[in-house]
Every structure is written in structure tokens, then in C-alpha cells.
Amino acid sequence: MLKEAIQEVRVFAPATVANVACGYDVLGFAIDSPGDEIVVRHCEKPGLHITAISGDEGKLPKNPEKNTAGVAALDLLRHLGMTDRGIEMEIHKKMPFGSGLGSSAASAVAGAYAVNKLIGEPLSKKQLLPFAMAGEASADGAWHADNVGPCLLGGIVFIRSNDELDVAQLPAPKNLWAAVVHPDIEVLTKVAREILPKDIPLQNATQQIGNLGGLLCGIIQEDYGLISRSIHDVIAEPRRQKLIPEFYKAKRAALAAGALGFSISGAGPSVFALCEGEETAIKVGEAIAKVFSAIPLGNQVYVSRINPHGVHVVEEKKAKG
């Protein structure tokens, strides 16, 4: 019988909105739901073992070396010299693949965070970032923290450098809400990246930098007018909108319903609107959903404040003895 302070821990890792229009690969925020849950527990058999996966339609491998959550957890255990520690892992996917909501990031974050908790929390949340990044990179080959960062740390996260993982949390304005809508289609990140321009005109680059700076200042100063004027993407959105049916119709509907701004969440197909107040966010979510439903295209609406906590423990079971 293992004598550990904690025998089992269940954690929840939330969905995230990456890019936030003008912050391509350098800005993201967490929302309350959907998200993934992971359960880890001590076991007698040495090594990490994925014993169950639900909600994945049989798509995910149980081999931890080939699973996003497993890769992140193994990377952490190797760093700590604990690869012989016996750990069982269950993965419960509660958000769709290829949704633009950071599904791979959520699994990677949950895997690293849950194992870190189980073994006595030797590392802080921020110290877990490279291990969660390694997990997500194993899924899509890209190394950018705009999903992993906010999922792990919570709130709005700005990434000065993805290579150095130099990240900073921004204080979210108290009345800033997000309406996120996921239409029932899949957009592969690989495809969404391939259609982006290889060269960016200086005028567009200058405009994008100005918008990003304005958005960051607006967030910090709680200036909703400045936030609204700054949520404009002149680089990725014009190319990627063609992957999302009726994108500009949905954008017009969101702005008409009172959204501060509207754009694509990550690589899509999910879209998001930032709003001042819950009531407006609900109205905006309904307006966007109505556009997709009219096609007809099934969709899910998530209305949330900016989630300040990120990944967190849902339940802990203490060890006996």
C-alpha cells in the first residue's frame, strides 16, 4: 500500500480563445466551459498508464508517449526523475476536436497539472508551462503558448516570446465577458496555418501592431471603447474566414447586438465576441447562433467571464494508512 498524502486527484482544464483577433500566437484567454477532466491515481505498477479515455470517439491513443496528456505528464516526470512512479490516468474529453478552443492544450495542461498535484506539487503552475507545451506540440507540431498559457494560468495571457516562454498575465476588466460559439464543423490547425500569407505588407504589420497595443492598453485600463477599436485582425482573419460558413454575416450580427468586437477563436471554426456585461454577451451569443442555425448548422454557445483560475482541482482523495 502506497503511503501518499493524496491517492487520487481529478482536475478540470478549461477551453481557451487564442489570438484574440490581433494577437496572433501571442494572446489568449480562458473561459469557464467547456473543458477536459483528467483523473490520476497512484498504482503499484511502475510507470504512467492511461487506463481509460472517454468522449474521444475512439480517436486518442492510450500509449502515453503518443497522447497529448501523457506526453506532458511524462515530460514532467522525466524532469523530476520520477518515471518509475506508478501512476494511472483517465482522460475525459469534454470539448470537440479541431474546434479552435484549445482542446489539445487543455489535455496537455490537465495531464501535467494533475500529476504535479498527485506527487506533492513540486513545481508551481508557471513552472509547468514547458511540460504542457511539449504535450500540445506533440499533437499539432506548433510551439505557441496562447492556448496553453491561459488554460494553465487563467485570465488573459500575453506571450512576449514563445521560444523563451516569456509570458505575462493581464488583469481582466471586471465586466468583460465573452460569447463563444462553436459551429459543428472541423477546421484543422494545419490547414488554417497553410492558408496564411507568407509575407505581410508593412502597412498591415503596422496596423496589426497598433491594434494589439491598443487592445492590451484597453484591457489594462478597463477602457471598453479602446478594446472595441482594437479588436481587428488584418492578417489571419481575411484568409481564414472562408473556412467558416457565413462568417461575416455572423460578425455583423454580433456587432449589431452590441459586441465590442468579433473574430475567430484560434484557428477556428469557433468564433468569439468580447462584450461589456453578461446581458450583452448572452444577446450576442444568441445572435451569432441564429446565423449558423439558419444555414442550417448546429452550434454550441458558451457565455463566460474571463476565467481567472485556469486549470484547477475538482476533487482529491486522501490516501489511507
XYZ file of C-alpha atoms in Angstrom:
321
model
C 0.000 0.000 0.000
C 1.425 3.332 -1.068
C 1.662 5.893 1.720
C 0.924 9.145 -0.108
C -0.817 12.276 1.130
C -3.110 12.144 -1.922
C -4.187 8.881 -3.540
C -6.269 10.320 -6.386
C -6.907 13.742 -7.906
C -9.378 14.960 -10.549
C -8.658 18.226 -12.365
C -10.507 20.394 -14.889
C -8.728 22.338 -17.649
C -10.834 24.983 -19.434
C -11.225 25.902 -23.068
C -9.372 28.964 -24.320
C -9.661 31.613 -27.012
C -6.310 32.134 -28.735
C -5.091 35.034 -30.909
C -7.933 37.299 -29.701
C -8.070 38.812 -33.192
C -4.896 40.920 -33.453
C -2.704 38.850 -31.095
C -1.759 36.009 -33.442
C 0.112 33.347 -31.413
C 0.820 35.825 -28.574
C -2.508 36.445 -26.802
C -5.205 34.235 -25.317
C -7.764 33.986 -22.539
C -9.529 31.232 -20.631
C -13.305 30.735 -20.379
C -15.326 28.745 -17.825
C -16.514 25.941 -20.109
C -16.226 23.603 -21.942
C -13.050 21.805 -20.845
C -11.369 18.479 -20.187
C -11.149 16.441 -16.996
C -8.278 14.154 -16.051
C -8.085 11.771 -13.107
C -4.754 10.421 -11.851
C -4.067 7.996 -9.024
C -1.143 6.070 -7.572
C -0.755 2.419 -8.546
C 1.666 -0.409 -7.801
C 2.828 -0.945 -11.402
C 5.765 1.385 -12.235
C 5.343 3.980 -14.977
C 2.478 6.086 -16.354
C -0.543 4.141 -17.623
C -3.581 5.615 -19.404
C -6.360 3.261 -18.331
C -9.454 4.962 -19.775
C -10.415 7.644 -22.288
C -13.961 8.930 -22.808
C -15.517 11.486 -25.142
C -12.940 10.979 -27.912
C -14.930 8.647 -30.207
C -12.004 6.234 -30.051
C -9.595 8.687 -31.690
C -6.995 9.036 -28.924
C -4.227 6.507 -28.187
C -3.749 5.062 -24.710
C 0.005 4.937 -25.248
C 1.204 7.844 -23.062
C 4.115 8.520 -25.446
C 1.587 9.308 -28.190
C -1.130 11.021 -26.152
C -1.077 14.775 -25.508
C -1.820 14.448 -21.793
C 0.578 11.532 -21.464
C 3.444 13.352 -23.202
C 3.066 16.363 -20.892
C 2.944 14.167 -17.771
C 5.903 12.029 -18.873
C 7.960 15.118 -19.695
C 7.315 16.379 -16.169
C 8.165 13.008 -14.568
C 11.416 12.760 -16.558
C 12.390 16.254 -15.423
C 11.788 15.244 -11.802
C 13.472 11.839 -12.154
C 10.237 10.047 -11.254
C 9.489 7.926 -14.339
C 9.323 4.778 -12.200
C 6.494 6.185 -10.085
C 3.328 4.133 -10.648
C 0.502 6.374 -11.912
C -2.810 5.606 -13.612
C -4.507 8.284 -15.727
C -8.071 8.638 -17.007
C -8.858 11.234 -19.695
C -12.376 12.605 -20.142
C -12.650 14.784 -23.250
C -15.487 17.269 -22.882
C -14.839 19.514 -25.856
C -14.683 18.771 -29.587
C -11.500 18.213 -31.599
C -10.469 20.843 -34.146
C -12.782 23.371 -32.522
C -10.436 26.323 -32.092
C -10.994 26.121 -28.331
C -7.641 24.648 -27.324
C -8.674 21.011 -26.945
C -5.104 19.664 -27.208
C -3.834 22.376 -24.849
C -6.466 21.507 -22.234
C -5.459 17.837 -22.219
C -1.757 18.689 -22.020
C -2.266 21.186 -19.208
C -4.525 18.824 -17.267
C -2.048 15.955 -17.634
C 0.921 17.922 -16.302
C -1.064 19.700 -13.575
C -2.796 16.564 -12.279
C 0.419 14.572 -11.981
C 2.196 17.512 -10.340
C -0.608 17.667 -7.741
C -0.566 13.912 -7.150
C 3.158 13.786 -6.379
C 3.052 16.641 -3.871
C 3.178 19.743 -6.100
C 6.961 20.109 -6.501
C 6.505 22.760 -9.237
C 4.419 25.934 -9.445
C 1.799 26.420 -12.156
C 4.101 28.669 -14.163
C 6.926 26.106 -13.942
C 4.610 23.545 -15.576
C 4.349 25.630 -18.768
C 7.164 23.933 -20.768
C 5.817 20.459 -19.989
C 2.284 21.388 -21.038
C 3.738 22.990 -24.175
C 5.572 19.783 -25.032
C 2.285 17.904 -24.757
C 0.399 20.252 -27.047
C 3.265 20.370 -29.549
C 3.107 16.582 -29.819
C -0.426 16.977 -31.204
C -0.051 19.805 -33.725
C 3.698 20.331 -34.106
C 3.420 24.028 -33.242
C 5.110 25.731 -30.287
C 2.900 28.623 -29.179
C 1.515 29.270 -25.708
C -1.623 31.278 -26.497
C -3.839 28.303 -25.555
C -1.632 26.529 -23.014
C -0.750 29.744 -21.131
C -4.290 30.894 -20.266
C -5.508 27.317 -19.726
C -2.766 26.764 -17.159
C -2.609 30.190 -15.509
C -6.100 31.557 -16.097
C -7.143 35.027 -17.201
C -5.707 36.893 -20.181
C -2.143 35.906 -21.043
C 0.297 37.763 -23.292
C 3.288 35.873 -24.674
C 6.288 38.115 -25.358
C 8.270 35.149 -26.696
C 7.044 31.651 -27.498
C 10.602 30.355 -27.815
C 11.541 31.594 -24.350
C 8.042 31.052 -22.906
C 8.136 34.582 -21.538
C 4.503 35.139 -20.534
C 2.588 37.763 -18.560
C -0.920 37.733 -17.107
C -3.106 40.784 -17.637
C -5.852 41.834 -15.214
C -9.194 41.224 -16.937
C -11.660 44.134 -16.781
C -14.358 43.317 -14.216
C -17.254 43.475 -16.652
C -15.576 41.900 -19.675
C -17.489 38.861 -20.934
C -17.021 36.531 -23.873
C -19.619 34.919 -26.112
C -18.047 31.941 -27.858
C -19.904 29.923 -30.492
C -18.707 26.616 -31.897
C -20.341 25.621 -35.217
C -20.421 21.874 -35.872
C -17.639 21.707 -38.431
C -13.966 20.888 -38.008
C -11.068 23.082 -39.093
C -7.631 21.519 -38.871
C -4.953 23.838 -37.481
C -2.565 22.628 -40.189
C -4.949 23.764 -42.940
C -5.705 27.071 -41.187
C -1.967 27.810 -40.941
C -1.211 26.852 -44.545
C -3.601 29.475 -45.963
C -1.944 32.351 -44.103
C 0.206 34.797 -46.104
C 3.959 34.157 -46.080
C 4.755 37.870 -46.392
C 2.889 40.718 -44.703
C 2.852 44.243 -46.158
C 4.416 46.839 -43.855
C 1.134 48.777 -43.679
C -0.726 45.676 -42.422
C 2.017 44.848 -39.915
C 1.925 48.397 -38.529
C -1.862 48.317 -38.278
C -1.807 44.935 -36.504
C 0.842 46.098 -34.009
C -1.228 49.201 -33.285
C -4.342 47.116 -32.707
C -2.514 44.704 -30.396
C -1.025 47.558 -28.381
C -4.425 49.231 -28.189
C -6.102 46.014 -27.045
C -3.520 45.450 -24.299
C -3.850 49.064 -23.114
C -7.638 48.838 -23.228
C -7.612 45.661 -21.133
C -5.232 47.103 -18.530
C -7.069 50.439 -18.313
C -10.556 48.858 -18.480
C -11.262 51.121 -21.450
C -14.031 49.305 -23.325
C -14.023 51.844 -26.150
C -10.318 51.257 -26.783
C -10.857 47.483 -26.599
C -13.596 47.789 -29.209
C -11.486 49.923 -31.566
C -8.592 47.461 -31.286
C -10.198 44.036 -31.867
C -9.353 43.898 -35.559
C -7.251 41.278 -37.319
C -5.922 42.353 -40.719
C -3.666 39.306 -41.221
C -5.264 35.941 -40.372
C -8.994 36.684 -40.336
C -9.285 37.795 -44.002
C -7.766 34.447 -45.096
C -9.358 32.126 -42.552
C -12.914 33.471 -42.714
C -13.539 31.384 -45.841
C -13.253 28.230 -43.689
C -16.262 29.316 -41.589
C -19.700 29.469 -43.276
C -21.426 32.889 -43.104
C -18.536 34.325 -41.071
C -19.099 37.975 -41.953
C -22.859 37.633 -41.526
C -22.200 36.308 -38.001
C -19.788 39.183 -37.379
C -22.340 41.780 -38.448
C -24.981 40.134 -36.236
C -22.627 40.156 -33.215
C -21.704 43.818 -33.631
C -25.351 44.794 -34.190
C -26.238 43.011 -30.915
C -23.700 45.133 -29.030
C -20.405 43.204 -29.159
C -17.213 45.187 -28.637
C -15.556 43.089 -31.326
C -15.733 39.718 -33.065
C -13.210 37.349 -34.614
C -12.068 33.738 -34.973
C -11.075 31.732 -31.903
C -7.672 30.210 -32.597
C -7.652 28.517 -35.985
C -11.465 28.227 -35.936
C -14.174 27.225 -36.598
C -15.238 28.636 -33.211
C -15.813 32.377 -33.166
C -15.868 34.747 -30.233
C -17.133 38.182 -29.295
C -15.934 40.309 -26.395
C -18.742 42.171 -24.667
C -19.318 44.599 -21.834
C -21.637 42.828 -19.391
C -23.321 39.437 -19.168
C -26.645 40.584 -20.602
C -24.987 41.837 -23.794
C -22.874 38.680 -24.067
C -25.989 36.477 -23.883
C -27.719 38.566 -26.565
C -24.608 38.459 -28.795
C -24.249 34.687 -28.395
C -27.867 34.209 -29.439
C -27.410 36.478 -32.478
C -24.356 34.537 -33.689
C -26.038 31.169 -33.105
C -29.070 32.320 -35.093
C -26.884 32.951 -38.167
C -25.366 29.448 -38.031
C -28.703 27.773 -37.263
C -30.275 29.396 -40.327
C -27.803 27.686 -42.715
C -28.638 25.197 -41.037
C -25.528 24.408 -38.999
C -25.633 23.016 -35.469
C -23.725 25.017 -32.871
C -22.987 25.412 -29.176
C -22.912 28.738 -27.334
C -20.696 29.422 -24.311
C -21.086 32.688 -22.404
C -18.466 33.345 -19.765
C -16.478 35.925 -17.861
C -12.757 35.717 -18.430
C -11.862 32.671 -16.294
C -9.240 33.887 -13.764
C -8.244 30.459 -12.430
C -7.403 28.202 -15.374
C -6.814 24.545 -14.571
C -7.902 23.558 -11.073
C -8.583 20.605 -8.793
C -12.159 19.300 -8.819
C -11.707 16.523 -6.255
C -8.959 14.987 -4.150
C -8.990 11.637 -2.361
C -6.602 11.209 0.523
C -4.590 8.028 0.869
C -5.462 5.571 3.622
C -2.967 4.387 6.188
